[in-house]
Each structure stands twice: as structure tokens, then as C-alpha cells.
Amino acid sequence: MLNEKNNKTIREQAESLVDLQDIQMFQNLEKLSLSEIQKIVHELQVHQIELKLQNEELLGIQGELEKQKERYFYLYNMAPIGHCTLNEAGLIDEINLTMSDLLGYDRNELIKQPFSHFIIPQDQDVYYLYRKKITALQEKQECELRIKKKDKSTCWIQLIGVQEASAKSFLITTKDVTEEVELRHDLIHSKELAEIATKAKADFLANMSHEIRTPMTGLLGFVERLQKGETDSDRMKQFKIIRNSGETLLHIINDILDFSKIESEKMELDFFAVNLLRSSESILENFSQLASAKNITLLNAIHENIPKCTMSDETKFKQVLSNLLSNAIKFTNNGGSITLQVYFTQQSKKLYIAVIDTGVGIARENLEKIFESFSQEDTSTTRKYGGTGLGLTISSRIVDLMGGELKVQSKVGEGSRFYFEIPIKKCSMNDLEDEQDSEQILENKTLKGHVLIVEDNKTNQMLLGMIFDDFGLSYDIVDNGAEAVLNVKQKNYNIVLMDENMPIMNGIEATQHIREYEENANMHIPIIAVTANALQDDRERFINAGMDDYISKPLQKKIL
């Protein structure tokens, strides 16, 4: 029917052309010669053939287009993600099989249905804003929401949509992202749990450190005072055992705190001008009595070519040497020997350190294991030799920070050699502090001043009072931060020693109140935190709170 109508239209157009434009040509045919008529006929035949060829070509193109259309619909329906077209009202005009299968409906059931009908009530606002942004911004938008299937189950989908430029319809793609969303939620939940566990661990470490350091201040402080005036050699040995036991406990605590810093990647080095030659000899001297008690020969192989002044972290350097020498003495039997070897290599500008012992040695298969956290060569060493299994882990990390690598060579029954090289930077001897011991300085110098001691522990109050009596300083003692603020407003002090954990008002709150008072009074009193909290961030926390410095417990008269 359509072809007949088209043919009729073409015929009418042709007759019109003949009637209006070409009638003169047909009237003049009688005047043409035979050859001219033959030429015209030939041209018409050629033109007819060309039209036929063009028609065949068009038919071929039309067939190919039909094939492409079929392929497009196949790909559209079989695409791994859902596709649908929504009209201006949000009704579904087209939808592929993937999308209809996801919803659980036949495709015919979905046509002209509002897409919002399949979105759960809790996510309707998300969908509304999503549609609004597409219309307002005229660019691709994405969102995630939950849809309700025919079987009443729900799933998360990702919507990606744009508005067609030439129409008001929306082109939408959908993808089931339920697994991804649930995994993401699980990861977030796991992260939250990990953060809770990390905070709990930090709180535990802080509390453990505080609860142990506080009584250790009284224990070590009073032992030091008793030892000072003692002349009986047996009692001196007993005091020394008590002091060494207390310091061993503190060493274990410090190992755990250092390990916590390593885990959180917060361990840092503090570089100052130091004499590593003197530091090395001092460490060796500290272990001489411990080695002598086991009849172990402690050999000094510290070379004099070590620069007298280097920019180094002396505390961490001593910590590494102490861990290595302590382990060597622990694992060397009576009658053995230990050598501390330290020398400077001029060519590489590096300091070489080695601790060599004739101890029990380490099996080859355990050489790497000993650097792992809480690990020793085997479980029996924990019972026989003690220790946390953290010393080598911490030492290895410190050496890494210093620019070296802690290595080991060992053979069972013959001994071990722990060694490393670190780059060092020389400095001027003028940068070194006076070597005279601070205690000797205090003995030759009279101090004057009035001190406020803010401390709730009675034992520590008594100890601090005795120390300041030795210094010749006057002092007041209060039990909490509220009393400290009141005293500062009523009396003049040269310095305040402030504990942190106290009843009524803690040390940080008291410091903040004092600093507020000082702003109006145009004054500044040095406030020193004297606390059992000794974690990595504690010093920074105290300084940020307005304190001038920080001393961790147990207190040492020399540091005060």
C-alpha cells in the first residue's frame, strides 16, 4: 500500500515536470536527426543502468543497516550492565534484558512504569537529587542506591545517567554493586574496629606506663637516697640489686613503648652534638660489673680514630649498644668473652660497630627470625634467659633510621657477631656541652628559689621534698590542679612541677588556667610536666597545652 502511494507521487511529479518544463523538448523531437535521437536514447539507457546500480547499492546498504540494527539490539540486551531510557516524567520507555533480569520482571511489565517505583523508600531522596543534578548540570552523574526486586529482595546498584541533548529523556546504565558496597562497609567497619583497638592499646600502654612508673619513682628515688649515705658493703649490694631490678623493669616498659612507636611509624631521631667515643666507652663501663658477675671477659676494641664530635642521637645509639651487649652477656656462658668493636672508616665516612661474643650461638634457620617482634631463637630461651623478644626488633629499626642495617653472623656453640655501619656527620668541639657532671655542678652551686610541687602521690611528694631540701630550695606541695591554680594566684613561684593525672583537676587543665591568668597579670612561670606518661606524643601534648618542658618518671635528681 505504501509503495503504491509512493509510486503515484513520483508519477505525478514526473508528469508535472513534463507538462511544465520539458514539453518544448518533446515538441522539437521531430526536428532532430536520427543520430541525435539515438544519442539521447543511449544516454537514457545509461542513466537507467546507473539508477539500477544505485538502487541495488541502496538495497545492500539497507540490508547491512538491518543487520547492524539486529546486532545493536543483541548487544543492548546482552550487555553485562543494565540500560534503560526514561522519559521526562521518569517512566521507562526502553529497557534491556540485563536490567529487567536484575529487577526480576519481564521487559513488557516494566515499560511505562516509573523507575522510582523500584527504589526503596530510604533512597528516594538520593534518586530525586540525582535526577535533579542531571537536569541542572547537563552532564553525566553517578550515584549508588538500593532497589527492590520483584521477589522483595534488595540490592545495591550504581546509576550512571545523562540527559539526551535533543530530547528530555534520560539514558541510564545500572550495575549491581552489592558485593562492592558490602565489602566497602566491611572495610570501614574493620577500620573502625582497628582504630578502637589501636586506641585501646594506646590507652593500655599509657595506663601501664603510668601505673608502674609512679611507684618506681618512690622505689628508685628512696633507694638512691639510702644508698648515698650507706657504708656497709653488704647493704650497698642489696640496694644495688633493688635498683638494678627496678631499672630492668623500666627497660622492659621502654621496650614495649618503643615497639609501639615502631608499629605506628612514629619513632624519630633527635640529633645533637655528641662524643660517640665517650658514649661507647661509657656503655661498655656500665656493663663491666654485669659481665664480671658471670666471669665474662669484656674486651674494649673502641678505636681512638672516632671523631670527637658528631651530630647523632646519643640516646638511641646507646640503646642499640645496650641491647646488643645485654643480649651478649645473657647468652654467653661463664668464662666466655665479649668484644665491643667501634671504629671510623675515613673513606666511607661511616662508623662501624660490632658486638662479638663466644656465647651459645644461633642456628642458621633462626637468623632472620630473631629480628621479628616478640621472637627469640626458640621458645625455651624465654624461660631460660628471659626478656621480651623486642630488643633486636627495636635495635634493627633504630639502625635503619640511622642509615644502616643491623646484621648477624653466628654459629651454634661458637658465638655470634652483631654488626652495622652508620654514616656520621662531624661537628665542631665547641658544639659539645660541658662534660662536667651536672650533679657535681649542683654540689658546687647554691640554688635559690621557690618551687610549687603539684603531685597527688604522697610518696613522690616526700621524695621531691627531700630532693629540693638538698638543693636548698623552698617549696609548697599541693594535691591537685585546682589547688595549684589557687596557689599561683596567691604566691610567687620560680617554677612549677606539674603532674598530669590528678583528682579534681588534671595537670593540663591547671596549666591552661594558669596561662589564662598570666595573660592578664603580664607574667610567665615555667611549668614542667613531671609525669609517668611517657608515650611518643606525650611531650608534644604537654608543650601544646602550654607547659615549658617535660620530665618522665621515675624522677632522677640529676635530671631535675
Coordinates of C-alpha atoms in Angstrom, one line a residue:
M1 CA 0.0 0.0 0.0
L2 CA 2.8 2.3 0.9
N3 CA 4.8 1.5 -2.3
E4 CA 1.8 2.2 -4.4
K5 CA 1.3 5.6 -2.8
N6 CA 5.0 6.5 -3.3
N7 CA 4.9 5.4 -7.0
K8 CA 1.8 7.5 -7.5
T9 CA 3.5 10.6 -6.1
I10 CA 6.6 10.0 -8.2
R11 CA 4.4 9.6 -11.3
E12 CA 2.6 12.8 -10.7
Q13 CA 5.9 14.7 -10.2
A14 CA 7.2 13.3 -13.4
E15 CA 4.1 14.3 -15.4
S16 CA 4.2 17.8 -13.8
L17 CA 7.8 18.1 -15.0
V18 CA 6.9 17.0 -18.4
D19 CA 3.9 19.4 -18.5
L20 CA 5.7 22.4 -17.1
Q21 CA 9.4 22.2 -18.0
D22 CA 10.2 19.7 -20.8
I23 CA 7.2 19.9 -23.2
Q24 CA 9.1 22.1 -25.5
M25 CA 11.8 19.5 -25.9
F26 CA 9.3 16.8 -26.9
Q27 CA 7.7 19.2 -29.5
N28 CA 11.1 19.7 -31.1
L29 CA 11.9 15.9 -31.4
E30 CA 10.6 16.0 -35.0
K31 CA 13.3 18.4 -35.9
L32 CA 16.1 16.1 -34.5
S33 CA 18.1 13.8 -36.8
L34 CA 18.1 10.1 -36.3
S35 CA 21.6 10.1 -34.9
E36 CA 20.7 12.8 -32.3
I37 CA 17.6 10.8 -31.3
Q38 CA 19.8 7.6 -30.9
K39 CA 22.3 9.5 -28.8
I40 CA 19.5 10.7 -26.5
V41 CA 18.1 7.1 -26.2
H42 CA 21.6 5.8 -25.4
E43 CA 22.1 8.4 -22.7
L44 CA 18.7 7.5 -21.2
Q45 CA 19.7 3.8 -21.2
V46 CA 23.0 4.5 -19.5
H47 CA 21.2 6.7 -17.0
Q48 CA 18.7 3.8 -16.4
I49 CA 21.5 1.4 -15.7
E50 CA 23.2 3.8 -13.3
L51 CA 19.9 4.2 -11.4
K52 CA 19.5 0.4 -11.3
L53 CA 23.0 0.1 -9.8
Q54 CA 22.4 2.8 -7.3
N55 CA 19.2 1.1 -6.3
E56 CA 21.0 -2.2 -5.8
E57 CA 23.6 -0.4 -3.7
L58 CA 21.0 1.2 -1.6
L59 CA 19.3 -2.2 -1.1
G60 CA 22.6 -3.6 0.1
I61 CA 23.1 -0.7 2.5
Q62 CA 19.6 -1.2 3.8
G63 CA 20.3 -4.9 4.4
E64 CA 23.5 -4.1 6.2
L65 CA 21.7 -1.5 8.4
E66 CA 19.1 -4.1 9.3
K67 CA 22.0 -6.5 10.3
Q68 CA 23.6 -3.7 12.4
K69 CA 20.3 -2.9 14.0
E70 CA 19.8 -6.5 14.9
R71 CA 23.4 -6.7 16.3
Y72 CA 22.8 -3.5 18.3
F73 CA 19.7 -4.8 19.9
Y74 CA 21.5 -8.1 20.7
L75 CA 24.4 -6.2 22.3
Y76 CA 21.9 -3.9 24.0
N77 CA 20.0 -6.8 25.6
M78 CA 23.0 -8.9 26.3
A79 CA 25.2 -6.1 27.8
P80 CA 26.7 -7.0 31.2
I81 CA 25.3 -3.8 32.7
G82 CA 21.7 -2.7 32.6
H83 CA 20.4 0.0 30.2
C84 CA 17.1 1.9 30.2
T85 CA 15.7 5.1 28.8
L86 CA 13.4 7.2 30.9
N87 CA 11.1 9.9 29.5
E88 CA 10.7 13.3 31.0
A89 CA 8.2 12.0 33.6
G90 CA 10.7 9.3 34.7
L91 CA 8.8 6.5 33.1
I92 CA 10.7 3.6 31.5
D93 CA 10.5 3.8 27.6
E94 CA 13.2 1.2 26.8
I95 CA 15.0 -1.3 29.0
N96 CA 17.4 -4.1 28.2
L97 CA 17.2 -7.7 29.3
T98 CA 20.0 -7.3 31.8
M99 CA 18.2 -4.6 33.6
S100 CA 14.8 -6.5 33.5
D101 CA 16.5 -9.6 34.8
L102 CA 18.1 -7.7 37.6
L103 CA 14.7 -6.4 38.7
G104 CA 13.2 -9.9 38.2
Y105 CA 10.4 -8.7 35.8
D106 CA 9.6 -9.4 32.1
R107 CA 10.5 -6.5 30.0
N108 CA 6.9 -5.8 29.0
E109 CA 6.0 -5.4 32.6
L110 CA 8.4 -2.6 33.1
I111 CA 7.6 -0.4 30.1
K112 CA 5.9 2.9 31.1
Q113 CA 6.5 2.1 34.8
P114 CA 8.1 4.8 36.9
F115 CA 11.7 3.9 37.7
S116 CA 11.3 5.4 41.2
H117 CA 8.8 2.6 41.9
F118 CA 11.7 0.1 42.2
I119 CA 13.8 2.3 44.6
I120 CA 13.4 1.6 48.3
P121 CA 11.8 4.4 50.4
Q122 CA 15.1 5.2 52.3
D123 CA 16.9 6.1 49.0
Q124 CA 14.1 8.1 47.2
D125 CA 15.8 11.3 48.2
V126 CA 19.1 10.1 46.7
Y127 CA 17.3 9.4 43.4
Y128 CA 15.4 12.7 43.4
L129 CA 18.7 14.7 43.9
Y130 CA 20.4 12.5 41.2
R131 CA 17.7 13.3 38.6
K132 CA 17.8 17.0 39.6
K133 CA 21.6 17.2 39.1
I134 CA 21.4 15.6 35.7
T135 CA 18.9 18.2 34.5
A136 CA 20.6 21.2 36.2
L137 CA 24.2 20.4 35.2
Q138 CA 23.6 18.7 31.8
E139 CA 26.4 16.2 32.3
K140 CA 27.0 12.7 33.5
Q141 CA 26.1 11.9 37.1
E142 CA 26.6 8.9 39.3
C143 CA 25.0 7.6 42.5
E144 CA 24.5 4.4 44.5
L145 CA 21.2 3.4 45.9
R146 CA 19.1 0.3 46.7
I147 CA 16.4 -1.2 44.5
K148 CA 13.6 -3.6 45.4
K149 CA 13.2 -6.6 43.2
K150 CA 10.0 -8.5 42.2
D151 CA 10.9 -11.2 44.9
K152 CA 11.0 -8.4 47.5
S153 CA 14.8 -8.7 47.9
T154 CA 17.0 -5.6 47.6
C155 CA 20.4 -4.9 46.1
W156 CA 22.8 -2.0 45.7
I157 CA 23.1 -0.6 42.2
Q158 CA 25.3 2.1 40.7
L159 CA 23.4 4.5 38.4
I160 CA 25.2 6.4 35.7
G161 CA 23.0 8.7 33.6
V162 CA 22.9 11.6 31.2
Q163 CA 20.1 13.6 29.6
E164 CA 19.8 13.4 25.8
A165 CA 20.8 16.7 24.1
S166 CA 18.0 16.6 21.5
A167 CA 15.3 15.4 23.9
K168 CA 14.2 15.5 27.5
S169 CA 14.7 11.7 28.0
F170 CA 17.3 10.2 30.3
L171 CA 19.8 7.5 29.3
I172 CA 20.6 5.3 32.4
T173 CA 23.0 2.5 33.0
T174 CA 22.9 0.3 36.0
K175 CA 25.3 -2.1 37.6
D176 CA 24.8 -4.4 40.6
V177 CA 27.4 -3.3 43.1
T178 CA 26.1 -5.1 46.2
E179 CA 29.3 -7.1 46.8
E180 CA 31.5 -3.9 46.4
V181 CA 29.3 -1.9 48.8
E182 CA 29.2 -4.6 51.4
L183 CA 32.9 -5.1 51.1
R184 CA 33.4 -1.3 51.5
H185 CA 31.2 -1.3 54.5
D186 CA 33.1 -4.3 56.0
L187 CA 36.4 -2.5 55.4
I188 CA 35.1 0.7 57.0
H189 CA 33.8 -1.4 60.0
S190 CA 37.1 -3.2 60.2
K191 CA 39.0 0.1 60.1
E192 CA 36.8 1.4 62.9
L193 CA 37.4 -1.7 64.9
A194 CA 41.2 -1.4 64.2
E195 CA 41.1 2.3 65.4
I196 CA 39.2 1.3 68.5
A197 CA 41.8 -1.5 69.2
T198 CA 44.7 0.9 68.5
K199 CA 43.2 3.5 70.9
A200 CA 42.6 0.7 73.5
K201 CA 46.2 -0.4 73.1
A202 CA 47.5 3.1 73.4
D203 CA 45.3 3.7 76.5
F204 CA 46.6 0.4 78.0
L205 CA 50.2 1.3 77.3
A206 CA 49.7 4.8 78.8
N207 CA 48.0 3.4 81.9
M208 CA 50.5 0.6 82.3
S209 CA 53.4 3.0 82.0
H210 CA 51.8 5.5 84.4
E211 CA 50.9 2.8 87.0
I212 CA 54.3 1.3 87.0
R213 CA 56.4 4.5 86.7
T214 CA 54.6 6.2 89.6
P215 CA 55.6 3.7 92.3
M216 CA 59.0 3.2 90.7
T217 CA 59.7 6.9 91.3
G218 CA 59.4 6.3 95.0
L219 CA 61.2 3.0 95.0
L220 CA 64.3 4.1 93.0
G221 CA 64.3 7.5 94.5
F222 CA 64.5 6.3 98.1
V223 CA 66.9 3.5 97.3
E224 CA 69.2 6.2 95.8
R225 CA 68.9 8.3 99.0
L226 CA 69.5 5.3 101.2
Q227 CA 72.5 4.2 99.1
K228 CA 74.0 7.7 99.3
G229 CA 74.8 7.6 103.0
E230 CA 75.5 3.8 103.3
T231 CA 78.9 2.5 104.2
D232 CA 78.1 -1.2 104.8
S233 CA 79.2 -3.2 101.7
D234 CA 76.5 -5.9 102.0
R235 CA 73.7 -3.3 102.3
M236 CA 75.3 -1.4 99.3
K237 CA 75.0 -4.7 97.3
Q238 CA 71.4 -5.1 98.4
F239 CA 70.5 -1.6 97.4
K240 CA 72.2 -2.1 94.1
I241 CA 70.2 -5.3 93.4
I242 CA 66.9 -3.4 94.2
R243 CA 68.0 -0.6 91.9
N244 CA 69.1 -2.9 89.0
S245 CA 65.8 -4.8 89.3
G246 CA 63.8 -1.6 89.1
E247 CA 65.8 -0.4 86.1
T248 CA 65.3 -3.7 84.4
L249 CA 61.6 -3.4 84.8
L250 CA 61.8 0.1 83.3
H251 CA 63.8 -1.2 80.5
I252 CA 61.1 -3.7 79.7
I253 CA 58.5 -0.9 79.8
N254 CA 60.6 1.3 77.5
D255 CA 61.0 -1.6 75.0
I256 CA 57.2 -2.0 74.8
L257 CA 56.7 1.8 74.3
D258 CA 59.4 1.8 71.7
F259 CA 57.8 -1.1 69.9
S260 CA 54.5 0.9 69.9
K261 CA 56.3 3.8 68.3
I262 CA 57.7 1.5 65.6
E263 CA 54.3 0.0 64.9
S264 CA 52.8 3.4 64.4
E265 CA 55.9 4.6 62.5
K266 CA 56.4 7.5 64.9
M267 CA 59.9 6.7 66.1
E268 CA 62.2 9.6 65.2
L269 CA 65.8 10.5 65.8
D270 CA 66.9 13.6 67.7
F271 CA 70.4 14.8 66.6
F272 CA 72.7 16.7 68.9
A273 CA 76.4 17.3 69.1
V274 CA 77.8 14.3 71.0
N275 CA 81.1 12.4 71.6
L276 CA 80.4 8.9 70.4
L277 CA 83.8 7.7 71.6
R278 CA 82.9 8.7 75.1
S279 CA 79.4 7.3 74.7
S280 CA 80.8 3.9 73.6
E281 CA 83.3 3.7 76.4
S282 CA 80.5 4.7 78.9
I283 CA 78.2 1.9 77.8
L284 CA 81.0 -0.6 78.0
E285 CA 81.8 0.5 81.5
N286 CA 78.1 0.2 82.5
F287 CA 78.2 -3.5 81.6
S288 CA 81.5 -4.3 83.2
Q289 CA 80.1 -5.4 86.6
L290 CA 77.3 -7.4 85.0
A291 CA 79.9 -9.2 82.9
S292 CA 82.2 -9.7 85.8
A293 CA 79.4 -11.3 87.8
K294 CA 79.4 -14.1 85.2
N295 CA 83.2 -14.2 84.9
I296 CA 82.9 -12.9 81.3
T297 CA 85.8 -11.0 79.9
L298 CA 84.6 -7.7 78.4
L299 CA 87.1 -6.5 75.8
N300 CA 87.4 -2.9 74.6
A301 CA 88.1 -2.6 70.9
I302 CA 87.0 1.0 70.6
H303 CA 89.3 2.9 68.2
E304 CA 90.7 6.3 69.0
N305 CA 90.0 7.5 65.4
I306 CA 86.3 8.1 66.1
P307 CA 85.5 11.8 65.7
K308 CA 85.2 13.5 69.0
C309 CA 82.1 15.4 67.9
T310 CA 79.4 14.1 65.7
M311 CA 75.7 15.0 65.1
S312 CA 73.9 11.9 66.4
D313 CA 71.1 10.7 68.6
E314 CA 73.1 9.6 71.5
T315 CA 70.2 8.1 73.4
K316 CA 69.2 5.8 70.5
F317 CA 72.9 5.0 69.9
K318 CA 73.4 3.9 73.5
Q319 CA 70.1 2.0 73.4
V320 CA 71.3 -0.1 70.5
L321 CA 74.7 -0.8 72.1
S322 CA 73.0 -1.6 75.4
N323 CA 70.6 -4.1 73.8
L324 CA 73.4 -5.9 71.9
L325 CA 75.7 -6.0 75.0
S326 CA 72.9 -7.1 77.2
N327 CA 72.0 -10.0 74.8
A328 CA 75.7 -10.9 74.5
I329 CA 76.0 -11.2 78.3
K330 CA 72.7 -13.0 78.6
F331 CA 73.6 -15.7 76.0
T332 CA 77.4 -16.1 76.9
N333 CA 78.2 -18.7 79.5
N334 CA 80.6 -18.2 82.4
G335 CA 84.2 -17.8 81.4
G336 CA 83.4 -16.5 77.9
S337 CA 84.3 -13.2 76.3
I338 CA 82.6 -10.3 74.7
T339 CA 84.2 -7.6 72.5
L340 CA 82.8 -4.2 71.6
Q341 CA 84.4 -3.1 68.4
V342 CA 83.9 0.5 67.2
Y343 CA 85.9 2.4 64.6
F344 CA 85.6 5.1 62.0
T345 CA 86.2 4.4 58.3
Q346 CA 87.6 7.6 56.7
Q347 CA 86.9 6.6 53.1
S348 CA 83.2 5.8 53.6
K349 CA 82.7 8.4 56.4
K350 CA 80.9 5.7 58.4
L351 CA 81.1 4.4 61.9
Y352 CA 81.5 0.6 62.2
I353 CA 80.1 -1.1 65.4
A354 CA 80.2 -4.8 66.2
V355 CA 79.4 -6.8 69.4
I356 CA 81.2 -10.2 69.3
D357 CA 80.6 -12.9 71.8
T358 CA 81.6 -16.5 72.5
G359 CA 78.1 -17.5 73.5
V360 CA 75.6 -20.2 72.6
G361 CA 75.2 -19.1 69.0
I362 CA 72.2 -19.1 66.7
A363 CA 71.1 -21.8 64.3
R364 CA 71.2 -20.7 60.6
E365 CA 67.4 -21.2 60.2
N366 CA 66.7 -18.8 63.0
L367 CA 69.0 -15.9 62.0
E368 CA 66.2 -13.9 60.4
K369 CA 63.6 -14.9 63.0
I370 CA 65.4 -13.2 65.8
F371 CA 64.7 -9.8 64.3
E372 CA 60.9 -10.4 64.4
S373 CA 58.8 -8.9 67.1
F374 CA 58.5 -10.9 70.4
S375 CA 60.7 -13.6 68.9
Q376 CA 63.8 -15.3 70.3
E377 CA 65.7 -18.2 68.7
D378 CA 63.3 -20.7 70.2
T379 CA 60.6 -20.7 72.9
S380 CA 62.9 -22.2 75.5
T381 CA 65.1 -19.1 75.6
T382 CA 62.2 -17.1 77.0
R383 CA 62.1 -19.3 80.1
K384 CA 65.9 -19.8 80.4
Y385 CA 67.1 -16.3 79.6
G386 CA 64.0 -14.0 79.9
G387 CA 63.3 -10.9 78.0
T388 CA 60.5 -9.5 75.8
G389 CA 61.9 -10.5 72.5
L390 CA 61.7 -6.9 71.4
G391 CA 65.3 -5.7 71.8
L392 CA 66.6 -6.7 68.4
T393 CA 63.5 -5.6 66.6
I394 CA 63.8 -2.1 68.2
S395 CA 67.6 -2.0 67.6
S396 CA 67.2 -3.0 64.0
R397 CA 64.6 -0.2 63.4
I398 CA 66.9 2.4 65.1
V399 CA 69.8 1.4 62.9
D400 CA 67.6 1.6 59.9
L401 CA 66.7 5.2 60.9
M402 CA 70.3 6.0 61.3
G403 CA 71.0 4.9 57.8
G404 CA 72.4 1.4 58.4
E405 CA 71.4 -2.2 58.6
L406 CA 71.8 -4.5 61.6
K407 CA 73.3 -7.8 60.5
V408 CA 74.3 -11.0 62.3
Q409 CA 76.8 -13.8 61.8
S410 CA 76.6 -16.8 64.1
K411 CA 77.3 -20.5 64.6
V412 CA 75.8 -22.7 67.2
G413 CA 78.2 -23.4 70.0
E414 CA 80.8 -20.8 68.9
G415 CA 79.1 -17.5 69.3
S416 CA 77.6 -14.5 67.4
R417 CA 78.7 -11.3 65.8
F418 CA 76.1 -8.4 65.5
Y419 CA 77.3 -5.5 63.4
F420 CA 76.3 -2.5 61.5
E421 CA 77.6 0.7 59.8
I422 CA 76.1 4.1 60.0
P423 CA 77.0 7.4 58.3
I424 CA 78.1 10.2 60.7
K425 CA 78.5 13.9 60.3
K426 CA 81.3 15.6 62.1
C427 CA 80.7 18.8 64.1
S428 CA 82.8 21.4 66.0
M429 CA 84.0 20.7 69.5
N430 CA 82.5 24.0 70.5
D431 CA 79.1 22.4 69.9
L432 CA 79.6 19.9 72.7
E433 CA 78.1 20.5 76.1
D434 CA 80.4 20.8 79.2
E435 CA 81.4 17.3 80.2
Q436 CA 81.3 18.1 83.9
D437 CA 78.6 16.1 85.6
S438 CA 75.5 18.1 86.5
E439 CA 75.4 16.6 90.0
Q440 CA 79.0 17.9 90.6
I441 CA 77.8 21.3 89.4
L442 CA 74.9 21.3 91.8
E443 CA 77.2 20.4 94.7
N444 CA 79.4 23.4 94.0
K445 CA 76.5 25.9 93.4
T446 CA 73.9 27.3 95.8
L447 CA 70.4 27.4 94.3
K448 CA 67.7 30.0 95.3
G449 CA 64.0 30.0 94.5
H450 CA 60.5 28.9 95.4
V451 CA 59.0 25.8 93.8
L452 CA 55.4 24.6 93.6
I453 CA 55.1 20.8 93.5
V454 CA 51.8 19.6 92.1
E455 CA 51.6 15.9 92.9
D456 CA 48.9 13.7 94.3
N457 CA 51.1 10.7 95.2
K458 CA 52.3 11.1 98.8
T459 CA 55.5 9.1 98.3
N460 CA 56.5 11.2 95.3
Q461 CA 55.7 14.4 97.3
M462 CA 58.1 13.2 100.1
L463 CA 60.8 12.3 97.6
L464 CA 60.6 15.6 95.7
G465 CA 60.6 17.5 99.0
M466 CA 63.8 15.7 100.1
I467 CA 65.5 16.5 96.7
F468 CA 64.6 20.2 96.9
D469 CA 65.8 20.2 100.5
D470 CA 69.2 19.0 99.2
F471 CA 69.1 21.8 96.6
G472 CA 68.4 24.4 99.3
L473 CA 65.1 25.4 97.6
S474 CA 61.9 26.3 99.3
Y475 CA 58.7 24.7 98.1
D476 CA 55.0 24.2 98.5
I477 CA 53.1 20.9 97.8
V478 CA 49.5 20.7 96.6
D479 CA 47.5 17.6 95.7
N480 CA 45.7 18.7 92.5
G481 CA 45.5 21.2 89.7
A482 CA 42.7 23.3 91.3
E483 CA 44.9 24.0 94.3
A484 CA 47.9 24.7 92.0
V485 CA 45.9 27.4 90.2
L486 CA 44.8 29.0 93.5
N487 CA 48.4 29.0 94.9
V488 CA 49.8 30.6 91.7
K489 CA 47.3 33.4 92.1
Q490 CA 48.3 33.9 95.8
K491 CA 52.1 33.3 95.8
N492 CA 55.2 33.9 93.7
Y493 CA 56.9 30.8 92.3
N494 CA 60.0 30.5 90.2
I495 CA 58.9 27.2 88.7
V496 CA 56.0 24.7 88.8
L497 CA 56.5 20.9 88.7
M498 CA 53.1 19.6 87.4
D499 CA 51.9 16.0 87.5
E500 CA 49.2 15.2 84.9
N501 CA 46.8 12.6 86.3
M502 CA 45.3 14.1 89.5
P503 CA 41.8 14.2 91.0
I504 CA 39.5 17.3 90.8
M505 CA 41.6 19.0 88.1
N506 CA 44.4 17.4 86.0
G507 CA 47.7 19.0 85.1
I508 CA 46.8 20.1 81.6
E509 CA 43.7 21.9 82.7
A510 CA 45.5 23.5 85.5
T511 CA 48.3 24.7 83.1
Q512 CA 45.7 26.2 80.8
H513 CA 44.0 28.1 83.7
I514 CA 47.4 29.4 84.9
R515 CA 48.3 30.6 81.3
E516 CA 45.0 32.4 81.1
Y517 CA 45.7 34.1 84.4
E518 CA 49.2 35.1 83.3
E519 CA 47.9 36.9 80.2
N520 CA 46.1 39.4 82.5
A521 CA 48.9 39.5 85.1
N522 CA 51.6 40.0 82.5
M523 CA 53.8 37.2 83.8
H524 CA 55.1 33.8 82.9
I525 CA 56.0 30.9 85.3
P526 CA 57.9 27.9 83.8
I527 CA 55.8 24.8 84.2
I528 CA 57.5 21.4 83.9
A529 CA 55.4 18.3 83.3
V530 CA 56.6 15.6 85.8
T531 CA 54.5 12.6 84.8
A532 CA 54.5 8.9 84.4
N533 CA 53.0 9.3 80.9
A534 CA 55.9 8.6 78.5
L535 CA 54.4 7.8 75.1
Q536 CA 55.6 9.3 71.9
D537 CA 53.0 12.1 71.7
D538 CA 53.0 13.0 75.4
R539 CA 55.8 15.6 75.2
E540 CA 54.1 17.3 72.3
R541 CA 50.8 17.2 74.1
F542 CA 52.2 18.9 77.2
I543 CA 54.0 21.6 75.2
N544 CA 50.8 22.3 73.2
A545 CA 49.0 22.6 76.5
G546 CA 51.3 25.5 77.5
M547 CA 54.0 23.7 79.5
D548 CA 57.6 24.6 79.0
D549 CA 59.2 21.2 79.3
Y550 CA 58.7 17.6 80.2
I551 CA 60.3 15.0 82.6
S552 CA 59.1 11.4 82.7
K553 CA 59.0 9.4 85.9
P554 CA 60.8 7.8 87.7
L555 CA 62.5 11.0 88.7
Q556 CA 66.2 11.4 88.7
K557 CA 67.9 14.0 90.8
K558 CA 70.5 14.6 88.1
I559 CA 67.8 15.5 85.5
L560 CA 65.9 17.7 88.0

